[in-house]
PDB file of C-alpha atoms in Angstrom:
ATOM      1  CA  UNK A   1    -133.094 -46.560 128.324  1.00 80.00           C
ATOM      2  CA  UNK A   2    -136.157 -45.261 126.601  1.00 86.00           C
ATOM      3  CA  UNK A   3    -138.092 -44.388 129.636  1.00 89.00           C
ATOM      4  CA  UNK A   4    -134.651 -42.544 130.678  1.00 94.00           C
ATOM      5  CA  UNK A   5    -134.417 -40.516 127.522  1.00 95.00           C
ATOM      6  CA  UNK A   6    -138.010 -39.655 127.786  1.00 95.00           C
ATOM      7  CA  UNK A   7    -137.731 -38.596 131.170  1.00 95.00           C
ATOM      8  CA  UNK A   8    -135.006 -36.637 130.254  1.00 96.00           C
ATOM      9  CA  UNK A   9    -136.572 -35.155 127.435  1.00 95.00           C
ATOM     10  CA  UNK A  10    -140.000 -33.710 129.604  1.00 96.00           C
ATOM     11  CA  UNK A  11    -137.350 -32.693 132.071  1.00 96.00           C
ATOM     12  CA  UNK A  12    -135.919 -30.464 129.081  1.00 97.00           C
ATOM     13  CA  UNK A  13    -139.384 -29.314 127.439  1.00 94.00           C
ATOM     14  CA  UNK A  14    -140.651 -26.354 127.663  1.00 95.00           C
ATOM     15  CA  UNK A  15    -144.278 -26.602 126.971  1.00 96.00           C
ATOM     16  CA  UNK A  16    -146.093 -23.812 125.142  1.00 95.00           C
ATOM     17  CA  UNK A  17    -149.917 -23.496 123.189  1.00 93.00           C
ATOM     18  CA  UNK A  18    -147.781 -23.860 120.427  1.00 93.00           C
ATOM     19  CA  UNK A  19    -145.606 -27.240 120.875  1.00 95.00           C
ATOM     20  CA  UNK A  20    -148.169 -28.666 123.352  1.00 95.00           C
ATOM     21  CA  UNK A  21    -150.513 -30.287 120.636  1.00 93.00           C
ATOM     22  CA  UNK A  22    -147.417 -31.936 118.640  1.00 94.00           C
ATOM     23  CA  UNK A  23    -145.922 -33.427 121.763  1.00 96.00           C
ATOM     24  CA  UNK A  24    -149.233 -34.663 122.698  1.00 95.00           C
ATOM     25  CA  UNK A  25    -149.727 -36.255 119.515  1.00 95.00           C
ATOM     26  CA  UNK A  26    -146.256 -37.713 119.441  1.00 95.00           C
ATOM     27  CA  UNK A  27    -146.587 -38.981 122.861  1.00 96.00           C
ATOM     28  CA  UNK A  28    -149.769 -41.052 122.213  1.00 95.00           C
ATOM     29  CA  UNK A  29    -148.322 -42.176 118.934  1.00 95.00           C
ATOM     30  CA  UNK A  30    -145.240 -43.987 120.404  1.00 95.00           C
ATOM     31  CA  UNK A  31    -146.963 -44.557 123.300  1.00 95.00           C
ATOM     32  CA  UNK A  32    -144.898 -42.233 125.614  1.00 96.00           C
ATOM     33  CA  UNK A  33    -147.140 -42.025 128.592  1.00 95.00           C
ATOM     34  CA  UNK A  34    -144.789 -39.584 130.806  1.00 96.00           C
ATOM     35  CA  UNK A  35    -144.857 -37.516 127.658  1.00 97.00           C
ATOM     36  CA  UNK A  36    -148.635 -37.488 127.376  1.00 96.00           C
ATOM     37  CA  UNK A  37    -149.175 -36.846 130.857  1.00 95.00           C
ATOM     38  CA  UNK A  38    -147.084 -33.770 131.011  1.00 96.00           C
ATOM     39  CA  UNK A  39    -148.538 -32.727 128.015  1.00 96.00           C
ATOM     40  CA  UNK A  40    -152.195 -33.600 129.489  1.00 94.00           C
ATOM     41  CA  UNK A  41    -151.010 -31.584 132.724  1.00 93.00           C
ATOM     42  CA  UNK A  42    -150.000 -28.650 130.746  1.00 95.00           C
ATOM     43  CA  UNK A  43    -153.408 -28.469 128.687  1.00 92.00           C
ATOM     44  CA  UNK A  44    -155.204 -28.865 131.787  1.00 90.00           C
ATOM     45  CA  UNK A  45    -153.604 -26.324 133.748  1.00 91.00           C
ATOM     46  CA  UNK A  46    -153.954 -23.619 131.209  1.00 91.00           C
ATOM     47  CA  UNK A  47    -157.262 -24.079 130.128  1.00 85.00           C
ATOM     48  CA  UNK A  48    -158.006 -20.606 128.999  1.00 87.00           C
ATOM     49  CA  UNK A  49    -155.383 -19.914 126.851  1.00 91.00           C
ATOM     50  CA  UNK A  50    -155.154 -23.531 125.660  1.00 89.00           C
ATOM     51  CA  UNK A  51    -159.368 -23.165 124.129  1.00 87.00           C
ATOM     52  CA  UNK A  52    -157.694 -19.555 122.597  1.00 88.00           C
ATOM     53  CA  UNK A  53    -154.957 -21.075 121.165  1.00 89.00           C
ATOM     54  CA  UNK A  54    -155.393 -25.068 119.937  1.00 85.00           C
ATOM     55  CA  UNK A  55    -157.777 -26.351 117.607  1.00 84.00           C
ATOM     56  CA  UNK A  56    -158.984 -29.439 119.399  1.00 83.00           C
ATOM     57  CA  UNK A  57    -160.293 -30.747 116.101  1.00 86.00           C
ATOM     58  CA  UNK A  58    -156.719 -31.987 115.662  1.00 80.00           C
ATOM     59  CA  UNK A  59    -156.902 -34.223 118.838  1.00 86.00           C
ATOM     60  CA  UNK A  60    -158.149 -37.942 118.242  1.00 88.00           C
ATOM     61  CA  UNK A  61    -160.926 -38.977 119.723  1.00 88.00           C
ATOM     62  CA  UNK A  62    -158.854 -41.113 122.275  1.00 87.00           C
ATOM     63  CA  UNK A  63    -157.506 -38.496 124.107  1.00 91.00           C
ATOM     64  CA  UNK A  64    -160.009 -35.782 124.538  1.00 89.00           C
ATOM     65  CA  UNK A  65    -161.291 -38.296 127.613  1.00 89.00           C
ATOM     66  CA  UNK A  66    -157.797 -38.139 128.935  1.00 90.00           C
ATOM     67  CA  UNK A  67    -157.822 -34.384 128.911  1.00 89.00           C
ATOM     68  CA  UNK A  68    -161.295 -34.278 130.257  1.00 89.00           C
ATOM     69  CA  UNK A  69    -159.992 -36.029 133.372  1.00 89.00           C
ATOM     70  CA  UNK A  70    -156.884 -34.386 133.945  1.00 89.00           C
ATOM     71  CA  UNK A  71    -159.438 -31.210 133.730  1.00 87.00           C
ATOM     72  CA  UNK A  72    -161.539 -32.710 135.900  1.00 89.00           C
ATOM     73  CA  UNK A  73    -159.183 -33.708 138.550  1.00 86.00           C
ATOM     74  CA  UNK A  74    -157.601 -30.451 138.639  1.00 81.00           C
ATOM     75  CA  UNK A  75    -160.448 -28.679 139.195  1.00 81.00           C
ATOM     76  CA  UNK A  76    -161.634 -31.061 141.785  1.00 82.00           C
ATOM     77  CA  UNK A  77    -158.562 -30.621 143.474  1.00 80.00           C
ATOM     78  CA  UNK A  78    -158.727 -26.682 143.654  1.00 75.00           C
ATOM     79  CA  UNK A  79    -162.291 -27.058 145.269  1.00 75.00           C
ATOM     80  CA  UNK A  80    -160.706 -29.172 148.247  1.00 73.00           C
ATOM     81  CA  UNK A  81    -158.063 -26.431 148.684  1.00 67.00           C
ATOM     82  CA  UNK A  82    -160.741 -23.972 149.068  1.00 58.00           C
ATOM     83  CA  UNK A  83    -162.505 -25.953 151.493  1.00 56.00           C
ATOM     84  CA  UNK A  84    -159.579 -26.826 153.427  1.00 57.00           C
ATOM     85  CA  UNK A  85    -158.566 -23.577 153.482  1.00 57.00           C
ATOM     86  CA  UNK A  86    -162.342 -22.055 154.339  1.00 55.00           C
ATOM     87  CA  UNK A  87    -161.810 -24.691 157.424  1.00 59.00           C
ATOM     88  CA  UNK A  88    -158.315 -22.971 159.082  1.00 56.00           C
TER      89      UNK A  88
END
């Protein structure tokens, strides 16, 4: 039932560089990982607003490497479209 309500409450979320941080925060506090993730997803896919808009000092220690990898990933993961696409 909890996973359930939590899905259905990402499903529902609309994730801005305003409520990102606090549903972050509330994720890894009751330990809502589809809830983090999104939230993770979101940061990482809008980097350049995100560093413009969130004071990282705010996020714990604990999940900067989580947003570091979810960076990380994504950006690895636009570098194999390129090359895929450089290849057609």
């Amino acid at each position: 039932l909890k996973l359930e309500a939590e899905a259905a409450y990402v499903k529902s979320t609309t994730f801005t560089t305003e409520n990102v941080l606090d549903d972050l925060l509330y994720a890894d506090a009751m330990n809502l990982a589809l809830l983090k993730e999104a939230a993770i997803d979101f940061i990482a896919g809008n980097g350049e607003q995100i560093i413009d808009e969130v004071t990282f000092s705010l996020i714990p220690g604990r999940l900067m490497k989580d947003l570091v990898v979810a960076t990380t990933r994504r950006v690895k993961e636009s570098k194999n479209e390129v090359t895929t696409d450089m290849k057609l």
